[in-house]
Coordinates of C-alpha atoms in Angstrom, one line a residue:
M180 CA -78.2 83.8 51.6
A181 CA -75.6 82.0 49.4
G182 CA -74.4 85.3 48.0
I183 CA -73.7 88.9 49.0
I184 CA -73.7 92.3 47.1
T185 CA -71.3 95.1 48.0
I186 CA -71.5 98.6 46.6
S187 CA -68.5 101.0 46.3
P188 CA -67.9 104.1 44.3
G189 CA -65.5 103.9 41.3
H190 CA -63.1 106.5 40.0
D191 CA -61.0 104.7 37.4
A192 CA -62.5 103.9 34.0
S193 CA -59.6 101.4 33.3
Y194 CA -60.3 99.4 36.5
P195 CA -61.6 96.3 34.7
W196 CA -58.4 95.9 32.8
R197 CA -55.8 97.3 35.2
Q198 CA -57.2 95.8 38.4
I199 CA -59.5 92.8 38.0
G200 CA -57.7 91.1 35.1
T201 CA -60.4 91.4 32.3
S202 CA -59.2 90.2 28.9
A203 CA -58.4 92.9 26.4
E204 CA -59.2 90.6 23.5
P205 CA -62.8 91.3 22.3
G206 CA -63.3 87.7 21.1
K207 CA -61.9 86.0 24.2
S208 CA -64.5 83.9 26.1
G209 CA -63.2 82.1 29.2
E210 CA -66.6 81.7 30.7
A211 CA -66.1 78.0 31.3
G212 CA -63.6 78.8 34.1
A213 CA -60.0 78.8 32.9
G214 CA -59.4 81.6 35.4
Y215 CA -59.1 78.9 38.1
Y216 CA -55.8 77.9 36.8
L217 CA -54.3 81.3 36.6
S218 CA -52.0 83.0 39.0
P219 CA -52.9 86.6 40.0
A220 CA -50.2 87.8 37.5
E221 CA -51.9 85.9 34.7
K222 CA -55.5 87.1 35.2
G223 CA -55.7 88.4 31.6
G224 CA -57.5 85.2 30.9
E225 CA -60.7 86.4 32.6
P226 CA -63.7 86.8 30.2
P227 CA -64.4 90.2 28.7
G228 CA -67.2 92.4 30.1
R229 CA -70.7 92.5 28.7
W230 CA -73.3 95.2 28.6
Q231 CA -76.3 94.9 30.9
G232 CA -79.2 97.1 32.0
A233 CA -82.3 98.7 30.5
G234 CA -80.3 101.8 29.5
V235 CA -77.8 100.3 27.2
A236 CA -80.1 100.1 24.2
G237 CA -80.5 103.8 24.3
L238 CA -76.8 104.2 23.8
G239 CA -76.6 101.8 20.8
F240 CA -75.5 98.6 22.7
R241 CA -77.2 95.2 23.0
E242 CA -77.6 93.4 26.3
G243 CA -74.9 90.8 26.5
Q244 CA -72.8 92.5 23.9
V245 CA -69.0 92.3 24.5
I246 CA -67.6 95.6 25.9
E247 CA -64.9 97.3 23.9
R248 CA -62.3 98.9 26.2
E249 CA -61.9 102.2 24.2
V250 CA -65.6 102.8 24.1
F251 CA -66.0 101.9 27.8
E252 CA -63.2 104.1 29.0
R253 CA -64.5 107.2 27.1
L254 CA -68.1 106.6 28.4
Y255 CA -67.1 105.8 32.0
G256 CA -64.1 108.2 32.2
L257 CA -65.6 111.3 30.5
F258 CA -69.3 110.4 30.1
V259 CA -68.8 110.7 26.3
D260 CA -72.0 109.7 24.4
P261 CA -71.0 106.5 22.4
R262 CA -73.5 107.5 19.7
D263 CA -71.4 110.6 18.8
P264 CA -68.6 109.7 16.4
A265 CA -66.9 113.0 17.1
G266 CA -66.7 112.3 20.8
V267 CA -67.9 115.7 21.7
E268 CA -71.4 115.1 23.1
R269 CA -71.6 114.1 26.8
L270 CA -74.2 112.4 28.9
G271 CA -75.1 115.3 31.2
R272 CA -72.2 117.3 32.7
S273 CA -68.6 116.5 32.4
P274 CA -66.9 114.8 35.4
Q275 CA -66.0 117.3 38.2
R276 CA -62.4 118.4 38.4
F277 CA -60.7 118.6 41.8
R278 CA -57.4 120.0 42.8
P279 CA -54.5 117.6 42.1
A280 CA -52.2 116.4 44.9
E281 CA -49.4 118.5 43.6
E282 CA -51.3 121.7 43.9
I283 CA -52.4 120.8 47.5
Y284 CA -48.8 119.9 48.3
A285 CA -47.6 123.3 47.1
V286 CA -49.9 125.1 49.5
L287 CA -48.9 122.9 52.4
A288 CA -45.2 123.2 51.6
A289 CA -45.5 127.0 51.4
L290 CA -46.8 127.1 55.0
E291 CA -43.6 125.2 56.1
P292 CA -40.7 126.7 54.2
E293 CA -38.2 125.2 56.6
A294 CA -39.6 121.6 56.3
T295 CA -37.0 118.8 56.1
A296 CA -37.0 116.3 53.3
E297 CA -38.7 113.8 55.6
R298 CA -41.3 116.4 56.5
R299 CA -41.9 117.2 52.8
D300 CA -42.6 113.5 52.2
Q301 CA -45.2 113.6 55.0
L302 CA -46.8 116.7 53.4
M303 CA -47.1 114.9 50.1
I304 CA -48.8 111.9 51.8
E305 CA -51.2 114.3 53.5
A306 CA -51.8 116.1 50.2
K307 CA -52.7 112.8 48.5
S308 CA -55.1 112.0 51.3
Q309 CA -57.0 115.2 50.6
V310 CA -57.4 114.6 46.9
R311 CA -61.0 114.1 45.9
S312 CA -62.1 112.1 42.8
P313 CA -65.3 112.3 40.8
V314 CA -67.6 109.2 41.1
Q315 CA -67.8 107.8 37.6
Y316 CA -69.7 104.6 38.5
F317 CA -70.8 102.3 41.3
D318 CA -69.3 98.8 41.6
A319 CA -72.1 96.5 42.7
T320 CA -70.3 93.2 43.1
F321 CA -72.2 90.0 43.5
S322 CA -70.1 87.3 45.2
V323 CA -71.3 83.8 45.9
S324 CA -70.6 81.4 48.7
K325 CA -67.4 79.4 48.6
S326 CA -69.3 76.1 48.3
I327 CA -70.9 77.3 45.0
T328 CA -67.4 78.3 43.7
L329 CA -66.1 74.8 44.6
L330 CA -69.1 73.2 42.9
H331 CA -68.0 75.0 39.7
A332 CA -64.3 74.2 40.4
S333 CA -65.1 70.5 40.8
A334 CA -66.8 70.4 37.4
M335 CA -63.8 72.0 35.9
A336 CA -61.4 69.7 37.6
N337 CA -63.4 66.7 36.3
A338 CA -63.3 68.2 32.8
A339 CA -59.5 68.7 33.0
R340 CA -59.1 65.1 34.2
A341 CA -61.3 63.7 31.4
A342 CA -59.5 65.7 28.8
A343 CA -56.1 64.4 30.0
E344 CA -57.5 60.9 29.6
A345 CA -58.7 61.7 26.1
D346 CA -62.4 61.1 27.2
L347 CA -63.8 63.9 25.1
E348 CA -67.4 63.0 25.8
A349 CA -66.9 63.2 29.6
A350 CA -64.9 66.4 29.2
A351 CA -67.7 68.1 27.3
Y352 CA -70.2 66.9 29.9
W353 CA -68.3 68.5 32.8
E354 CA -67.5 71.7 30.9
Q355 CA -71.3 72.1 30.3
A356 CA -71.9 71.4 34.0
A357 CA -69.4 74.2 34.9
S358 CA -71.1 76.6 32.4
S359 CA -74.5 75.7 33.9
V360 CA -73.3 76.7 37.4
W361 CA -72.2 80.1 35.9
E362 CA -75.6 80.5 34.2
C363 CA -77.3 80.1 37.6
V364 CA -75.0 82.7 39.2
Q365 CA -75.6 85.1 36.3
A366 CA -79.4 84.6 36.6
G367 CA -79.2 85.7 40.2
N368 CA -77.0 88.7 39.2
R369 CA -79.5 89.8 36.5
A370 CA -82.4 89.5 38.9
A371 CA -80.5 91.8 41.3
L372 CA -79.8 94.4 38.6
E373 CA -83.5 94.3 37.6
Y374 CA -84.5 94.8 41.2
L375 CA -82.1 97.7 41.7
Q376 CA -83.2 99.4 38.5
R377 CA -86.8 99.1 39.5
E378 CA -86.5 100.1 43.2
A379 CA -83.4 102.4 43.2
G380 CA -83.6 103.9 39.7
Y381 CA -83.9 107.6 40.6
T382 CA -82.1 110.9 40.1
R383 CA -82.5 114.0 42.1
S384 CA -83.5 117.5 40.9
G385 CA -84.0 120.8 42.6
Y386 CA -82.3 121.8 45.9
H387 CA -82.0 119.0 48.4
G388 CA -80.3 121.0 51.2
R389 CA -82.0 121.8 54.5
Q390 CA -84.8 124.3 54.3
P391 CA -86.4 126.3 57.2
G392 CA -88.5 123.9 59.2
G393 CA -86.7 120.8 57.9
V394 CA -88.6 120.8 54.6
R395 CA -86.7 119.7 51.5
A396 CA -87.5 121.4 48.2
G397 CA -85.8 118.9 45.9
R398 CA -87.5 115.9 44.4
W399 CA -86.7 112.4 43.1
E400 CA -87.4 111.5 39.5
D401 CA -87.7 108.2 37.8
A402 CA -84.6 107.0 35.9
H403 CA -84.9 103.2 35.8
G404 CA -82.6 102.5 32.8
F405 CA -79.2 101.6 34.2
V406 CA -76.1 101.3 32.0
V407 CA -74.0 98.5 33.4
G408 CA -70.8 96.9 32.4
S409 CA -70.7 93.4 34.0
F410 CA -67.4 91.6 34.4
A411 CA -67.4 88.0 35.5
Q412 CA -64.5 86.8 37.6
H413 CA -63.3 83.4 38.7
T414 CA -60.7 84.2 41.3
S415 CA -60.2 86.5 44.3
R416 CA -57.3 89.0 44.5
D417 CA -55.2 86.4 46.2
G418 CA -55.8 83.9 43.4
D419 CA -58.3 81.7 45.3
P420 CA -61.3 80.3 43.4
Q421 CA -64.1 82.8 44.0
L422 CA -67.0 83.3 41.5
H423 CA -68.1 86.9 41.5
I424 CA -69.4 89.6 39.1
H425 CA -68.4 93.2 39.1
N426 CA -71.4 95.3 37.9
L427 CA -70.1 98.8 37.1
I428 CA -73.2 101.0 37.1
L429 CA -72.6 104.2 35.2
N430 CA -73.2 107.3 37.3
R431 CA -75.4 108.7 34.6
V432 CA -79.1 107.7 34.1
M433 CA -81.7 109.0 31.6
R434 CA -84.4 110.9 33.4
E435 CA -87.7 109.6 32.1
R436 CA -89.5 112.9 32.2
D437 CA -87.4 114.6 29.5
G438 CA -84.7 112.1 28.4
A439 CA -81.9 114.2 29.9
Y440 CA -79.0 112.3 31.5
R441 CA -78.4 113.0 35.2
T442 CA -76.5 111.7 38.2
L443 CA -77.8 108.5 39.8
D444 CA -79.1 108.8 43.4
S445 CA -76.5 106.6 45.1
R446 CA -78.4 106.6 48.5
A447 CA -81.1 104.5 47.0
L448 CA -78.6 102.0 45.8
H449 CA -77.2 101.5 49.3
E450 CA -80.7 101.4 50.8
H451 CA -81.7 98.5 48.5
R452 CA -78.4 96.7 48.5
G453 CA -79.5 94.0 51.1
A454 CA -82.8 93.3 49.3
A455 CA -81.0 93.0 46.0
A456 CA -78.6 90.5 47.5
A457 CA -81.5 88.5 48.8
V458 CA -83.2 88.5 45.4
A459 CA -79.9 87.4 43.7
A460 CA -79.3 84.6 46.2
L461 CA -82.9 83.3 46.0
V462 CA -82.9 83.2 42.2
M463 CA -79.4 81.6 42.0
E464 CA -80.2 79.0 44.7
S465 CA -83.4 78.0 43.1
A466 CA -81.7 77.7 39.7
L467 CA -78.9 75.5 41.1
S468 CA -81.5 73.3 42.9
R469 CA -83.4 72.8 39.7
E470 CA -80.4 72.2 37.6
F471 CA -78.3 70.0 39.9
G472 CA -80.6 69.0 42.8
V473 CA -78.4 71.0 45.1
G474 CA -79.5 71.0 48.8
W475 CA -78.6 73.8 51.2
A476 CA -77.3 74.0 54.8
G477 CA -77.1 77.0 57.0
R478 CA -73.7 78.4 57.8
A479 CA -72.4 77.9 61.4
D480 CA -72.0 81.7 61.8
G481 CA -75.6 82.2 60.7
H482 CA -74.6 84.3 57.7
G483 CA -76.2 82.6 54.7
R484 CA -76.2 79.1 53.3
E485 CA -73.7 76.7 51.7
V486 CA -74.2 73.8 49.3
R487 CA -74.9 70.7 51.5
G488 CA -72.1 68.2 51.4
V489 CA -69.2 70.7 50.9
S490 CA -67.2 70.5 54.2
R491 CA -66.0 73.5 56.1
A492 CA -62.5 72.1 55.9
L493 CA -62.5 72.0 52.1
M494 CA -63.9 75.6 51.9
E495 CA -61.2 76.9 54.3
E496 CA -58.5 75.1 52.2
F497 CA -59.4 77.5 49.3
S498 CA -59.8 80.7 51.4
S499 CA -56.4 82.3 51.9
R500 CA -58.0 85.7 51.3
R501 CA -60.4 85.1 54.2
E502 CA -57.4 84.2 56.3
T503 CA -55.7 87.4 55.4
I504 CA -58.8 89.4 56.2
S505 CA -59.3 87.6 59.5
A506 CA -55.7 88.2 60.6
L507 CA -56.0 91.9 59.8
T508 CA -59.4 92.1 61.6
E509 CA -57.8 90.6 64.7
R510 CA -55.0 93.3 64.6
L511 CA -57.6 96.0 64.1
A512 CA -59.7 94.7 67.0
A513 CA -56.7 94.6 69.3
G514 CA -55.9 98.2 68.3
F515 CA -59.5 99.2 69.0
E516 CA -59.4 97.6 72.5
A517 CA -56.1 99.3 73.3
E518 CA -57.6 102.7 72.3
H519 CA -61.0 102.4 73.9
G520 CA -60.3 100.1 76.8
H521 CA -62.8 97.5 75.7
A522 CA -63.3 94.9 72.9
P523 CA -65.3 96.1 69.9
D524 CA -69.0 95.1 70.0
A525 CA -70.6 93.2 67.1
R526 CA -71.4 96.4 65.1
A527 CA -67.9 97.8 65.5
L528 CA -66.3 94.4 64.7
G529 CA -68.4 94.2 61.5
K530 CA -67.1 97.6 60.4
L531 CA -63.6 96.6 61.2
R532 CA -64.1 93.4 59.1
Q533 CA -65.5 95.4 56.2
W534 CA -62.5 97.8 56.4
A535 CA -60.1 94.9 56.4
N536 CA -61.9 93.5 53.3
H537 CA -61.3 96.6 51.3
A538 CA -57.8 97.3 52.7
S539 CA -56.5 93.8 51.8

């Protein structure tokens, strides 16, 4: 596949603006790809998010509508119903409240009244590690192969060169080509969201704990209208060119039986993640082949496909984040071998690589 989907829980309703560089200006576009020319500190130029999903119309939004930060933060942070001008009504229960780190620290410190300043610092670190946070959304990120990113980057580079030479016709041509690459990526992303809504759109009701004899009394109920805030990104955290889309799926879905809003069944999301990635890649690859005549070549490591004609050397030249992850994975693998007396197998190495991806 020429793209992957990762799914992780989200706890910060300000994440799109504080962490991934989304523009705070409602009218800002940026879809053509200006993000390529930004440093990580300047990522405020990324395009604003847009509403997606079958559930957004029920909350008064239109698919493709630009997301307003204040509305988003109330909805994703407190589950406030955007249709209520008073901001009182909520979609289901309010987010759970857990003990703050300071309260946990107070308990730990009381057990060690003679603790030194250094030990108290350690207790605060331990307290923070025990803090639980409510899951407000699930970040289903669709990230494409590096060669597709470079296909887009080459179009933008040609557009910039043509503009510098005052060739406006050529500049417009290449900007349209870059936009078309994005449209193919977004088509794959939409297909994945449609698949997840259809196959993983469920909420649980009743008691799902273990019963005598292993019988479960709870049941799964249809809730196929996701509320999704999609945020297109042009660069990785290290500032490398990397097309990807963060799809923040609200952890509230409308139960079709009675219209009540309930928590999304996250296990179904994870179970269907691989299939959703395959759907996204197939739709995107087909669109790129139709639009540009792109051919595909299998990767040397067997994980997916790349655009034929884009060399491995060129892709590695724009992959400093991958180098960071690889170096960290090597250190983790060495630590694993030192602890267990043998090198990690393929499964363990995959988990170490995944951990390195999140940690870096």
